[in-house]
Amino acid sequence: MKTKVLIIGAGLTGLLLAYRLKKEGISFKIIEARNRIGGRIHTVYSEKETPIEMGATWLSTQHCELLALLEELKLPIFEQFMDGIALFESLSTAPPQQIELPRNQQPSYRIKGGTHAIINALAKHLETDELILNEKITDIHYTTKVGFTLNSRQKQYHSEKVISTLPPMLFVNSIQFSPALPEELINIANKTHTWMGDSIKFGLSYPTPFWKEKNYSGTIFSNVGPITELYDHSNYENDRYALKGFLQSGMYLETKENRISKVTNQLQKLFGTGASAYLKYEESIWREESETFVPTDHFVLPHQNNGHSIYQTSIYDKNLFIGGAETALQFGGYMEGAVKSAQSIYQEFKK
Ligand SMILES: Cc1cc2nc3c(=O)[nH]c(=O)nc-3n(C[C@H](O)[C@H](O)[C@H](O)COP(=O)(O)OP(=O)(O)OC[C@H]3O[C@@H](n4cnc5c(N)ncnc54)[C@H](O)[C@@H]3O)c2cc1C
């Protein structure tokens, strides 16, 4: 059966589009390659259900459309905890510096319950036949007469319109098209950065916020590594405790056991023996996720070509829209970009 709109990808862009189209009474399906929704928003509920963000975490007061959406969905936010002493490791041969960071004029905020709360709120009204998981779209055919035929390994779908919400580089490299995509689109997409696509996030849940006992904020900046940045990641209610941060990108070459051992050694060195009493270690190596990252032999600068004009024009007789956080005119790559992209494509359907 032919669907009016087929959305590829159930991340923030795809789910917000689905939420808006549903309210408008326009029929759609979302096809998602992974066995979970959320894409680059991925909250894992660690020991004692401690929410730890493996993907997007922070927003700011500049992210107006995201803030408006959170208000619409009645999801509260709270300020990132930064009170106390931050540690800075400039050199492996020097002791860490203790810094009292001045109060941030533009603090970062987190979403109560974890960033996944926004994903759950958008997805909860979907019917089972509107959201299909574990289906990777592998090829798209278009003819003026028939419209779109899309194949996954198991199934075939037919639709009048298609919206891609994949990072552009992934879109042009992981799907076969007939007729072929415009050459310029392929070139630009291959030079469009996928935000955080090669990052490594890790987190540790703890029975107590032991770092606060010594007046540490939980913040670390390090040139020494393997941890490069770390923050307090306790929950909104302040009854679940965690530290969460980023590892040097080359750490993907190590075994998980080595990463855990190096992380806990660094934390013990900086915060003392309490660091070894963690409940659970969590990590996400995004470059190993083929539903996000495309390895390249050329360097693409962070945010390069985000919001490029080529993404603002639909193709195949104006029937295929290229969405996703990286295509937004402002805040490309961020959650705000994903919201902006969904809202602007939705306006095209309302016309
Ligand atoms: C580690 C990390 C930290 C981040 N931190 C922040 C932050 O603090 N603040 C912030 O604002 N942003 C942050 N971001 C960015 C933020 O996560 C993204 O901007 C946003 O989630 C992108 O949403 P999206 O729907 O556009 O794309 P995605 O979330 O990438 O969604 C695309 C979806 O398409 C699916 N898909 C891929 N290929 C196919 C296929 N062939 N067929 C079907 N489905 C497919 C994917 O599985 C995915 O679900 C971070 C990202 C990461 C990875």
XYZ file of C-alpha atoms and ligand atoms in Angstrom:
404
model
C 0.000 0.000 0.000
C 1.213 3.495 -0.841
C 1.918 5.864 2.092
C 1.662 9.602 1.616
C 4.953 10.342 3.412
C 7.807 8.031 4.282
C 10.272 9.364 6.848
C 13.675 7.683 6.980
C 15.120 7.717 10.507
C 13.499 7.932 13.961
C 15.830 10.456 15.585
C 14.643 13.851 16.840
C 14.031 15.219 13.312
C 12.031 12.188 12.143
C 9.969 11.831 15.306
C 9.112 15.533 15.487
C 8.028 15.458 11.840
C 5.867 12.402 12.554
C 4.358 14.118 15.598
C 3.447 17.200 13.546
C 2.159 15.242 10.518
C -0.018 13.104 12.776
C -1.627 16.188 14.301
C -2.261 17.463 10.753
C -3.882 14.127 9.773
C -1.293 13.360 7.049
C -0.513 9.631 6.731
C 3.122 8.594 7.190
C 5.504 5.814 8.171
C 8.866 6.153 9.874
C 11.427 3.533 8.971
C 14.300 3.165 11.430
C 17.425 1.063 10.876
C 18.312 0.568 14.523
C 16.392 -1.558 17.039
C 15.730 1.613 19.055
C 14.417 5.113 18.443
C 16.334 8.338 19.182
C 19.355 8.108 16.846
C 22.029 10.371 18.305
C 19.861 10.862 21.403
C 20.547 7.790 23.498
C 20.010 7.779 27.260
C 21.038 4.506 28.885
C 19.509 3.728 32.260
C 22.489 2.393 34.152
C 22.610 0.741 37.603
C 19.696 1.886 39.816
C 18.118 3.409 36.662
C 20.685 6.233 36.655
C 20.182 8.079 33.343
C 23.478 8.469 31.451
C 23.587 10.281 28.118
C 25.548 8.470 25.430
C 24.483 11.125 22.914
C 22.994 14.617 23.139
C 22.943 16.134 26.628
C 23.006 19.928 26.782
C 20.969 22.832 25.480
C 21.203 26.553 26.047
C 18.787 29.477 26.234
C 19.760 30.274 22.613
C 18.052 27.047 21.495
C 14.657 28.748 21.247
C 12.785 26.226 19.080
C 13.951 23.283 21.181
C 12.944 25.125 24.354
C 9.513 25.854 22.874
C 9.099 22.165 21.993
C 10.115 21.107 25.510
C 7.502 23.468 26.883
C 4.881 22.110 24.477
C 5.706 18.565 25.643
C 5.803 19.726 29.289
C 9.358 18.511 29.843
C 11.287 20.456 32.523
C 14.979 21.318 32.213
C 17.624 21.853 34.886
C 21.015 23.538 35.011
C 24.226 21.546 34.592
C 25.875 21.269 38.031
C 29.219 23.150 37.996
C 29.634 24.328 41.630
C 32.993 23.641 43.303
C 36.518 22.987 42.083
C 37.200 22.019 38.456
C 40.426 20.210 37.579
C 42.627 20.960 34.586
C 45.446 18.621 33.496
C 47.668 20.555 31.122
C 50.680 18.197 31.097
C 51.288 14.607 32.220
C 54.375 15.805 34.098
C 52.583 18.553 36.080
C 50.025 18.144 38.888
C 46.452 19.048 37.938
C 45.435 22.674 38.426
C 42.462 23.413 40.656
C 40.191 26.074 39.174
C 37.107 27.835 40.524
C 35.230 28.451 37.282
C 33.373 31.787 37.206
C 29.605 31.494 37.001
C 28.645 30.861 33.385
C 26.572 33.700 31.931
C 24.983 31.196 29.557
C 24.754 27.930 31.507
C 23.995 24.605 29.899
C 20.787 22.787 30.729
C 19.749 19.134 30.737
C 16.326 17.548 30.353
C 14.681 16.021 33.450
C 14.621 12.231 33.182
C 17.287 12.248 30.456
C 17.323 13.575 26.895
C 15.392 10.484 25.826
C 12.335 11.983 27.543
C 11.818 14.153 24.446
C 12.043 11.107 22.167
C 9.553 9.133 24.285
C 7.136 12.070 24.443
C 7.128 12.406 20.642
C 6.889 8.673 19.958
C 4.232 7.687 22.477
C 1.292 8.590 20.216
C 2.551 6.559 17.242
C 0.619 3.466 16.145
C 2.595 0.241 15.664
C 2.280 0.411 11.864
C 3.537 4.029 11.800
C 6.987 3.251 13.270
C 9.016 0.350 11.915
C 12.298 -0.568 13.626
C 15.190 -2.761 12.409
C 14.632 -1.795 8.755
C 17.550 -0.137 6.997
C 16.566 1.530 3.731
C 19.094 0.360 1.155
C 17.756 1.799 -2.091
C 15.290 4.348 -3.411
C 13.761 4.399 -6.905
C 11.701 7.275 -8.247
C 9.516 7.691 -11.312
C 7.079 10.520 -11.970
C 4.339 7.986 -12.688
C 4.745 5.603 -9.734
C 6.407 7.833 -7.121
C 8.898 6.240 -4.716
C 9.744 2.587 -4.169
C 12.075 2.007 -1.246
C 13.708 -1.274 -0.321
C 15.113 -2.552 2.917
C 16.643 -6.022 3.113
C 13.287 -7.545 4.082
C 10.575 -5.283 2.665
C 9.450 -2.871 -0.004
C 7.649 0.412 0.664
C 5.802 2.796 -1.666
C 5.223 6.473 -0.989
C 4.382 9.771 -2.657
C 6.936 11.783 -0.668
C 10.155 10.856 1.137
C 11.923 12.746 3.914
C 15.463 11.728 4.792
C 16.631 12.641 8.298
C 20.020 10.913 7.987
C 23.217 12.901 8.395
C 23.794 14.013 4.764
C 27.113 12.161 4.430
C 25.413 8.932 5.476
C 22.431 9.579 3.184
C 24.514 9.779 -0.016
C 26.861 6.912 0.928
C 24.584 4.252 2.407
C 21.608 4.295 0.019
C 21.535 3.509 -3.737
C 19.432 5.867 -5.862
C 17.812 5.611 -9.247
C 17.881 7.971 -10.960
C 21.191 9.022 -9.416
C 21.296 11.937 -6.982
C 22.520 15.282 -8.359
C 26.335 15.291 -8.503
C 26.600 18.551 -6.544
C 24.498 17.157 -3.705
C 26.820 14.140 -3.432
C 29.877 16.430 -3.385
C 28.523 18.749 -0.697
C 27.199 15.885 1.440
C 30.603 14.220 1.367
C 32.001 17.419 2.841
C 29.259 17.894 5.456
C 30.357 17.158 8.985
C 28.262 14.762 11.093
C 28.272 16.320 14.550
C 29.910 14.061 17.152
C 29.960 11.195 14.642
C 33.422 10.056 15.748
C 33.168 10.840 19.471
C 33.479 8.438 22.390
C 31.192 9.036 25.349
C 31.473 7.223 28.642
C 29.783 7.401 32.030
C 30.026 5.782 35.443
C 27.169 5.440 37.927
C 28.068 5.754 41.627
C 26.290 5.015 44.932
C 27.237 8.491 46.250
C 28.507 11.749 44.674
C 31.885 11.157 46.415
C 33.582 13.950 44.400
C 31.362 16.586 46.050
C 32.671 15.567 49.523
C 35.993 17.191 48.565
C 34.203 20.150 46.960
C 34.982 18.956 43.443
C 32.336 19.863 40.883
C 33.075 16.729 38.872
C 34.416 18.866 36.009
C 37.706 17.842 34.409
C 39.467 19.216 31.345
C 42.522 17.189 30.385
C 45.231 17.296 27.737
C 46.646 14.114 29.251
C 43.737 11.727 28.760
C 42.267 9.322 28.105
C 39.433 11.453 29.572
C 39.386 14.824 27.790
C 36.268 16.307 29.455
C 34.141 15.186 32.386
C 31.058 16.539 34.191
C 28.811 15.728 37.107
C 25.906 13.754 35.655
C 23.663 13.308 38.681
C 19.951 13.349 37.889
C 17.411 16.162 38.313
C 16.125 14.742 41.625
C 19.759 14.449 42.821
C 19.233 10.904 44.054
C 21.130 9.078 41.280
C 24.808 9.874 40.835
C 27.105 9.673 37.854
C 30.083 11.216 36.086
C 30.014 11.479 32.316
C 32.431 12.691 29.676
C 34.414 12.189 26.505
C 37.489 10.095 25.711
C 40.319 10.849 23.269
C 39.094 9.701 19.843
C 41.997 7.236 19.361
C 40.757 5.223 22.361
C 38.466 3.264 20.039
C 41.572 1.287 19.090
C 41.882 -0.079 22.657
C 39.878 -2.941 24.169
C 36.958 -2.045 26.422
C 38.863 -3.508 29.413
C 41.800 -1.184 28.694
C 39.509 1.820 28.381
C 37.848 1.027 31.727
C 41.217 0.542 33.406
C 42.666 3.790 31.981
C 39.536 5.795 32.823
C 39.375 4.563 36.427
C 43.134 5.146 36.895
C 42.785 8.737 35.727
C 39.734 9.309 37.949
C 41.488 7.822 40.998
C 44.503 10.012 40.351
C 42.285 13.119 40.209
C 39.456 12.392 42.678
C 40.958 9.736 44.999
C 40.041 6.124 45.772
C 36.254 6.782 45.807
C 36.437 6.736 41.993
C 36.975 2.968 41.930
C 33.675 2.261 43.785
C 31.531 2.765 40.672
C 28.379 0.723 40.103
C 28.592 0.439 36.301
C 30.646 1.722 33.356
C 28.783 2.696 30.160
C 30.218 3.786 26.807
C 29.300 4.541 23.207
C 31.842 4.550 20.407
C 29.908 6.452 17.781
C 32.344 5.864 14.934
C 31.500 2.137 15.166
C 27.794 2.833 14.528
C 27.098 2.490 10.813
C 23.695 4.203 11.285
C 25.516 7.448 12.120
C 29.122 7.520 10.982
C 30.787 7.238 7.584
C 34.589 6.793 7.620
C 36.310 9.154 5.171
C 39.815 9.530 3.798
C 39.492 13.331 3.845
C 39.195 15.750 6.771
C 35.886 17.531 7.266
C 35.872 20.478 9.674
C 33.323 20.490 12.519
C 30.055 22.000 11.234
C 31.441 22.277 7.688
C 28.579 22.798 5.189
C 25.877 22.603 7.868
C 22.746 24.285 6.525
C 24.131 24.418 2.937
C 21.651 25.877 0.439
C 21.548 22.565 -1.459
C 19.675 20.992 1.466
C 16.980 23.661 1.325
C 15.708 22.431 -2.064
C 13.705 19.242 -2.472
C 14.642 16.893 -5.317
C 12.930 14.333 -7.596
C 10.149 16.739 -8.713
C 10.158 18.340 -5.247
C 9.133 15.044 -3.633
C 12.257 14.123 -1.636
C 13.248 16.379 1.256
C 16.680 16.313 2.863
C 16.309 16.955 6.585
C 18.235 16.261 9.770
C 20.201 18.374 12.253
C 23.056 19.080 9.795
C 20.741 20.619 7.206
C 19.400 23.399 9.477
C 20.266 27.006 8.627
C 21.213 27.712 12.257
C 22.591 25.486 15.033
C 23.398 22.780 12.467
C 24.384 19.489 14.086
C 22.657 20.223 17.401
C 19.238 19.226 18.727
C 18.090 22.783 17.963
C 19.104 22.135 14.335
C 17.085 18.899 14.290
C 13.999 20.748 15.588
C 14.473 23.582 13.080
C 14.861 21.106 10.216
C 11.681 19.238 11.188
C 9.679 22.457 11.567
C 10.777 23.853 8.206
C 10.005 20.646 6.284
C 6.658 20.400 8.094
C 5.774 23.900 6.811
C 6.133 22.516 3.241
C 3.489 19.867 4.004
C 1.083 22.329 5.550
C 0.978 24.424 2.357
C 28.008 11.902 21.476
C 27.066 12.987 21.051
C 26.883 14.105 21.839
C 26.006 15.111 21.455
N 25.806 16.166 22.303
C 24.886 17.107 21.982
C 24.526 18.099 22.932
O 25.008 18.105 24.077
N 23.615 19.043 22.540
C 23.027 19.024 21.306
O 22.201 19.901 21.019
N 23.331 18.069 20.398
C 24.230 17.106 20.716
N 24.501 16.089 19.847
C 23.869 16.138 18.516
C 22.405 15.639 18.551
O 22.396 14.353 19.089
C 21.858 15.664 17.131
O 21.838 16.983 16.644
C 20.412 15.155 16.983
O 20.115 14.113 17.860
C 20.246 14.739 15.524
O 18.939 14.266 15.295
P 18.538 13.823 13.818
O 17.195 13.182 13.933
O 18.697 14.941 12.879
O 19.634 12.727 13.376
P 19.949 11.302 14.003
O 19.732 11.314 15.454
O 21.288 10.911 13.497
O 18.812 10.369 13.361
C 18.934 9.723 12.136
C 18.242 8.364 12.267
O 18.294 7.687 11.014
C 18.521 6.291 11.254
N 19.062 5.702 10.022
C 20.328 5.791 9.536
N 20.418 5.147 8.343
C 19.181 4.659 8.079
C 18.632 3.906 6.988
N 19.358 3.580 5.899
N 17.333 3.520 7.049
C 16.568 3.869 8.136
N 17.027 4.589 9.183
C 18.322 4.987 9.144
C 19.487 6.315 12.413
O 19.523 5.073 13.096
C 18.917 7.437 13.284
O 17.962 6.977 14.199
C 25.337 15.039 20.211
C 25.513 13.919 19.409
C 26.347 12.883 19.827
C 26.514 11.675 18.961
